[in-house]
Short mmCIF file of C-alpha atoms in Angstrom, two decimals:
data_model
loop_
_atom_site.label_atom_id
_atom_site.label_comp_id
_atom_site.label_asym_id
_atom_site.label_seq_id
_atom_site.Cartn_x
_atom_site.Cartn_y
_atom_site.Cartn_z
CA UNK A 1 18.09 -2.90 -5.25
CA UNK A 2 14.49 -2.98 -6.02
CA UNK A 3 13.44 0.13 -7.98
CA UNK A 4 9.97 1.01 -9.20
CA UNK A 5 9.52 4.14 -11.38
CA UNK A 6 5.98 5.24 -12.24
CA UNK A 7 5.25 7.67 -15.05
CA UNK A 8 2.26 8.94 -17.02
CA UNK A 9 0.36 11.08 -14.56
CA UNK A 10 -1.09 14.36 -15.59
CA UNK A 11 -4.08 16.76 -15.43
CA UNK A 12 -7.02 15.99 -17.43
CA UNK A 13 -10.86 16.51 -17.49
CA UNK A 14 -13.50 14.15 -16.26
CA UNK A 15 -14.28 11.43 -18.84
CA UNK A 16 -10.76 11.42 -20.16
CA UNK A 17 -8.27 8.56 -20.29
CA UNK A 18 -4.82 7.99 -19.09
CA UNK A 19 -2.21 5.24 -19.05
CA UNK A 20 0.19 4.89 -16.13
CA UNK A 21 3.45 2.92 -16.44
CA UNK A 22 5.73 1.49 -13.78
CA UNK A 23 9.17 0.46 -14.89
CA UNK A 24 10.68 -2.16 -12.55
CA UNK A 25 14.36 -3.06 -11.97
CA UNK A 26 16.53 -4.92 -9.40
CA UNK A 27 14.43 -8.18 -9.38
CA UNK A 28 13.03 -10.69 -11.80
CA UNK A 29 9.81 -8.96 -12.73
CA UNK A 30 8.01 -11.99 -14.02
CA UNK A 31 8.30 -13.69 -10.63
CA UNK A 32 6.08 -11.16 -8.67
CA UNK A 33 2.50 -9.92 -8.51
CA UNK A 34 2.27 -6.27 -8.92
CA UNK A 35 -0.34 -3.74 -7.70
CA UNK A 36 -1.47 -0.20 -7.99
CA UNK A 37 -2.31 1.70 -4.74
CA UNK A 38 -3.60 5.27 -4.73
CA UNK A 39 -3.83 8.04 -2.23
CA UNK A 40 -6.08 11.05 -2.62
CA UNK A 41 -4.75 14.39 -1.40
CA UNK A 42 -4.59 14.36 2.38
CA UNK A 43 -6.29 10.97 2.56
CA UNK A 44 -5.38 7.44 3.38
CA UNK A 45 -4.11 4.55 1.16
CA UNK A 46 -6.59 2.73 -1.16
CA UNK A 47 -5.73 -0.36 -3.07
CA UNK A 48 -6.89 -0.18 -6.63
CA UNK A 49 -5.66 -3.23 -8.66
CA UNK A 50 -3.38 -6.32 -8.61
CA UNK A 51 -2.02 -8.46 -11.37
CA UNK A 52 -0.56 -11.93 -10.98
CA UNK A 53 2.89 -12.68 -12.03
CA UNK A 54 1.91 -14.23 -15.36
CA UNK A 55 -0.69 -11.52 -16.14
CA UNK A 56 -3.54 -13.97 -16.26
CA UNK A 57 -5.06 -13.19 -12.92
CA UNK A 58 -6.37 -9.58 -12.25
CA UNK A 59 -8.21 -7.99 -9.28
CA UNK A 60 -9.98 -4.72 -9.06
CA UNK A 61 -11.44 -2.56 -6.33
CA UNK A 62 -15.10 -1.86 -6.89
CA UNK A 63 -14.42 1.79 -7.30
CA UNK A 64 -12.34 1.27 -10.46
CA UNK A 65 -13.79 -2.00 -11.81
CA UNK A 66 -15.00 -1.53 -15.42
CA UNK A 67 -13.08 1.66 -15.94
CA UNK A 68 -9.48 0.70 -15.17
CA UNK A 69 -7.42 -2.16 -16.73
CA UNK A 70 -4.25 -3.47 -15.14
CA UNK A 71 -1.70 -5.13 -17.49
CA UNK A 72 2.00 -6.05 -17.56
CA UNK A 73 4.72 -6.58 -20.17
CA UNK A 74 7.20 -9.08 -18.55
CA UNK A 75 9.62 -8.66 -21.52
CA UNK A 76 9.96 -4.90 -20.66
CA UNK A 77 9.61 -5.21 -16.90
CA UNK A 78 6.72 -2.77 -17.07
CA UNK A 79 3.44 -2.58 -15.33
CA UNK A 80 0.55 -0.54 -16.71
CA UNK A 81 -2.78 0.78 -15.52
CA UNK A 82 -5.21 1.99 -18.27
CA UNK A 83 -7.56 4.48 -16.73
CA UNK A 84 -10.73 5.37 -18.71
CA UNK A 85 -13.86 7.39 -17.74
CA UNK A 86 -11.87 9.32 -15.17
CA UNK A 87 -13.77 11.02 -12.43
CA UNK A 88 -12.88 13.86 -10.03
CA UNK A 89 -12.65 11.27 -7.19
CA UNK A 90 -9.85 9.42 -9.08
CA UNK A 91 -7.66 12.29 -8.37
CA UNK A 92 -4.73 10.77 -6.37
CA UNK A 93 -1.09 9.83 -6.27
CA UNK A 94 -0.76 6.39 -7.81
CA UNK A 95 1.85 4.07 -6.44
CA UNK A 96 3.18 1.06 -8.03
CA UNK A 97 3.84 -1.75 -5.46
CA UNK A 98 5.55 -5.14 -5.60
CA UNK A 99 4.33 -8.08 -3.54
CA UNK A 100 6.22 -10.66 -1.72
CA UNK A 101 4.51 -13.96 -1.05
CA UNK A 102 4.47 -15.27 2.44
CA UNK A 103 2.44 -18.21 3.31
CA UNK A 104 0.61 -18.09 -0.04
CA UNK A 105 -0.37 -14.42 0.31
CA UNK A 106 1.30 -11.38 -0.91
CA UNK A 107 1.87 -8.17 0.96
CA UNK A 108 3.10 -4.84 -0.40
CA UNK A 109 6.94 -5.15 0.11
CA UNK A 110 8.35 -2.44 -2.25
CA UNK A 111 6.76 0.90 -3.33
CA UNK A 112 7.54 3.29 -6.00
CA UNK A 113 7.39 7.03 -5.40
CA UNK A 114 4.09 7.56 -7.21
CA UNK A 115 2.71 9.54 -10.16
CA UNK A 116 0.12 12.24 -9.70
CA UNK A 117 -3.28 12.16 -11.48
CA UNK A 118 -5.55 15.16 -11.32
CA UNK A 119 -9.02 15.11 -12.80
CA UNK A 120 -10.72 18.41 -13.00
CA UNK A 121 -12.83 20.46 -15.28
CA UNK B 1 -15.33 -6.97 2.16
CA UNK B 2 -13.04 -6.96 5.21
CA UNK B 3 -12.94 -3.62 7.07
CA UNK B 4 -9.84 -2.74 8.96
CA UNK B 5 -10.58 -0.28 11.87
CA UNK B 6 -7.56 1.46 13.03
CA UNK B 7 -7.26 3.39 16.21
CA UNK B 8 -6.52 6.09 17.31
CA UNK B 9 -6.65 8.21 14.18
CA UNK B 10 -4.02 10.48 15.81
CA UNK B 11 -1.89 10.62 18.83
CA UNK B 12 0.63 12.95 20.52
CA UNK B 13 3.54 11.46 22.12
CA UNK B 14 6.91 12.48 23.47
CA UNK B 15 10.30 11.14 22.51
CA UNK B 16 11.02 8.08 24.44
CA UNK B 17 7.36 7.04 24.88
CA UNK B 18 6.04 3.70 24.13
CA UNK B 19 3.29 3.79 21.51
CA UNK B 20 0.79 1.32 20.58
CA UNK B 21 -1.53 1.45 17.57
CA UNK B 22 -4.43 -1.11 17.12
CA UNK B 23 -6.27 -2.42 14.14
CA UNK B 24 -9.36 -4.57 14.17
CA UNK B 25 -10.59 -6.60 11.12
CA UNK B 26 -14.25 -7.17 10.59
CA UNK B 27 -13.76 -10.79 10.25
CA UNK B 28 -10.83 -13.40 11.06
CA UNK B 29 -7.79 -12.87 8.76
CA UNK B 30 -5.42 -15.23 10.51
CA UNK B 31 -2.03 -13.37 10.53
CA UNK B 32 -2.33 -11.68 7.05
CA UNK B 33 -1.59 -8.17 8.23
CA UNK B 34 1.08 -5.66 7.20
CA UNK B 35 1.92 -2.39 8.74
CA UNK B 36 3.42 0.61 6.93
CA UNK B 37 4.95 3.90 7.91
CA UNK B 38 4.47 6.94 5.66
CA UNK B 39 6.29 10.31 6.12
CA UNK B 40 5.09 13.46 4.45
CA UNK B 41 5.69 13.51 0.73
CA UNK B 42 7.07 10.01 0.74
CA UNK B 43 5.97 6.71 -0.26
CA UNK B 44 4.87 4.08 2.37
CA UNK B 45 7.47 1.87 3.80
CA UNK B 46 6.83 -1.64 4.92
CA UNK B 47 7.57 -2.23 8.57
CA UNK B 48 5.81 -5.52 9.51
CA UNK B 49 4.33 -8.35 7.60
CA UNK B 50 2.44 -11.57 8.69
CA UNK B 51 1.39 -9.61 11.73
CA UNK B 52 4.62 -9.94 13.60
CA UNK B 53 7.60 -10.38 11.16
CA UNK B 54 9.85 -7.53 11.12
CA UNK B 55 10.90 -6.34 7.65
CA UNK B 56 14.59 -6.58 6.88
CA UNK B 57 16.40 -3.37 7.94
CA UNK B 58 13.58 -2.13 10.09
CA UNK B 59 14.68 -1.23 13.69
CA UNK B 60 13.75 -3.66 16.40
CA UNK B 61 11.95 -0.92 18.33
CA UNK B 62 9.09 -1.76 15.99
CA UNK B 63 7.09 -4.89 16.77
CA UNK B 64 3.69 -6.32 15.70
CA UNK B 65 1.39 -8.74 17.29
CA UNK B 66 -2.19 -10.37 16.96
CA UNK B 67 -3.97 -12.90 15.07
CA UNK B 68 -7.59 -13.47 13.91
CA UNK B 69 -9.30 -10.01 14.17
CA UNK B 70 -7.06 -7.92 16.61
CA UNK B 71 -3.72 -6.59 15.78
CA UNK B 72 -1.22 -4.09 17.24
CA UNK B 73 1.86 -2.16 16.24
CA UNK B 74 4.12 -1.10 19.07
CA UNK B 75 7.03 1.44 18.94
CA UNK B 76 9.06 0.66 22.11
CA UNK B 77 10.74 4.07 22.46
CA UNK B 78 9.55 6.78 20.21
CA UNK B 79 12.33 8.72 18.38
CA UNK B 80 12.10 11.92 16.34
CA UNK B 81 12.34 9.97 13.06
CA UNK B 82 9.20 7.94 14.01
CA UNK B 83 6.80 10.80 13.73
CA UNK B 84 4.80 9.75 10.69
CA UNK B 85 1.46 8.22 9.73
CA UNK B 86 1.03 4.40 10.16
CA UNK B 87 -1.33 2.24 8.24
CA UNK B 88 -2.42 -1.52 8.71
CA UNK B 89 -3.49 -3.52 5.86
CA UNK B 90 -5.00 -6.97 5.44
CA UNK B 91 -4.06 -9.18 2.60
CA UNK B 92 -6.05 -12.29 3.42
CA UNK B 93 -8.52 -11.67 0.59
CA UNK B 94 -9.60 -9.33 -2.14
CA UNK B 95 -10.51 -6.44 -2.05
CA UNK B 96 -7.29 -5.65 -0.14
CA UNK B 97 -8.03 -3.06 2.45
CA UNK B 98 -6.23 -0.56 4.62
CA UNK B 99 -6.81 0.99 8.01
CA UNK B 100 -7.59 4.52 7.95
CA UNK B 101 -4.21 5.51 9.37
CA UNK B 102 -2.76 6.79 12.65
CA UNK B 103 -0.96 10.01 12.70
CA UNK B 104 1.80 10.21 15.37
CA UNK B 105 2.68 13.72 16.24
CA UNK B 106 5.06 15.33 18.68
CA UNK B 107 3.74 16.30 22.05
#
């Protein structure tokens, strides 16, 4: 059974930094691209970042580019999101998601339960 | 960027009703569309991928169709457990984008 367990969320002030983690189990982690998707309170889903299975290829939404860094440790089955220069608008539940490739494109097949990040002065 | 315009944003329906949700992409995306169900306080759940392929374990009352720019999610006979918010998402190209969501409520 695929399991994704996020951690690292918390309450912090604008300008602060935080590192989220997502521990994966139930599949061969190094075979799959992984992503972070966030959801502000009462709002819809917003893709934040994706990393390829080897860690070489990374992609970011404009809203987080230059402030967030996605990475992974395939030896530890863990995905990370380093979040710097945090803003109030980064307040959200952050989900870790595993992609499944179909016809050369990956869709979000499995989701974790999320970790909450709150940015407020 | 590819915009995904989802409609309606909310709807009220009765148990047993047939419900259709639509999503329009701002440019052609072949069939690279997924649909998700999200219940309050829960993570999204994958229902449909590749526009019309049913995720394993998802009831056959859910179906998806479309290609190019216009896509639909249909629930053939709404049941109490189907009241939730539904999202479409394109994965043809980055940035990956979601529709705004459709909240399905009890009439």
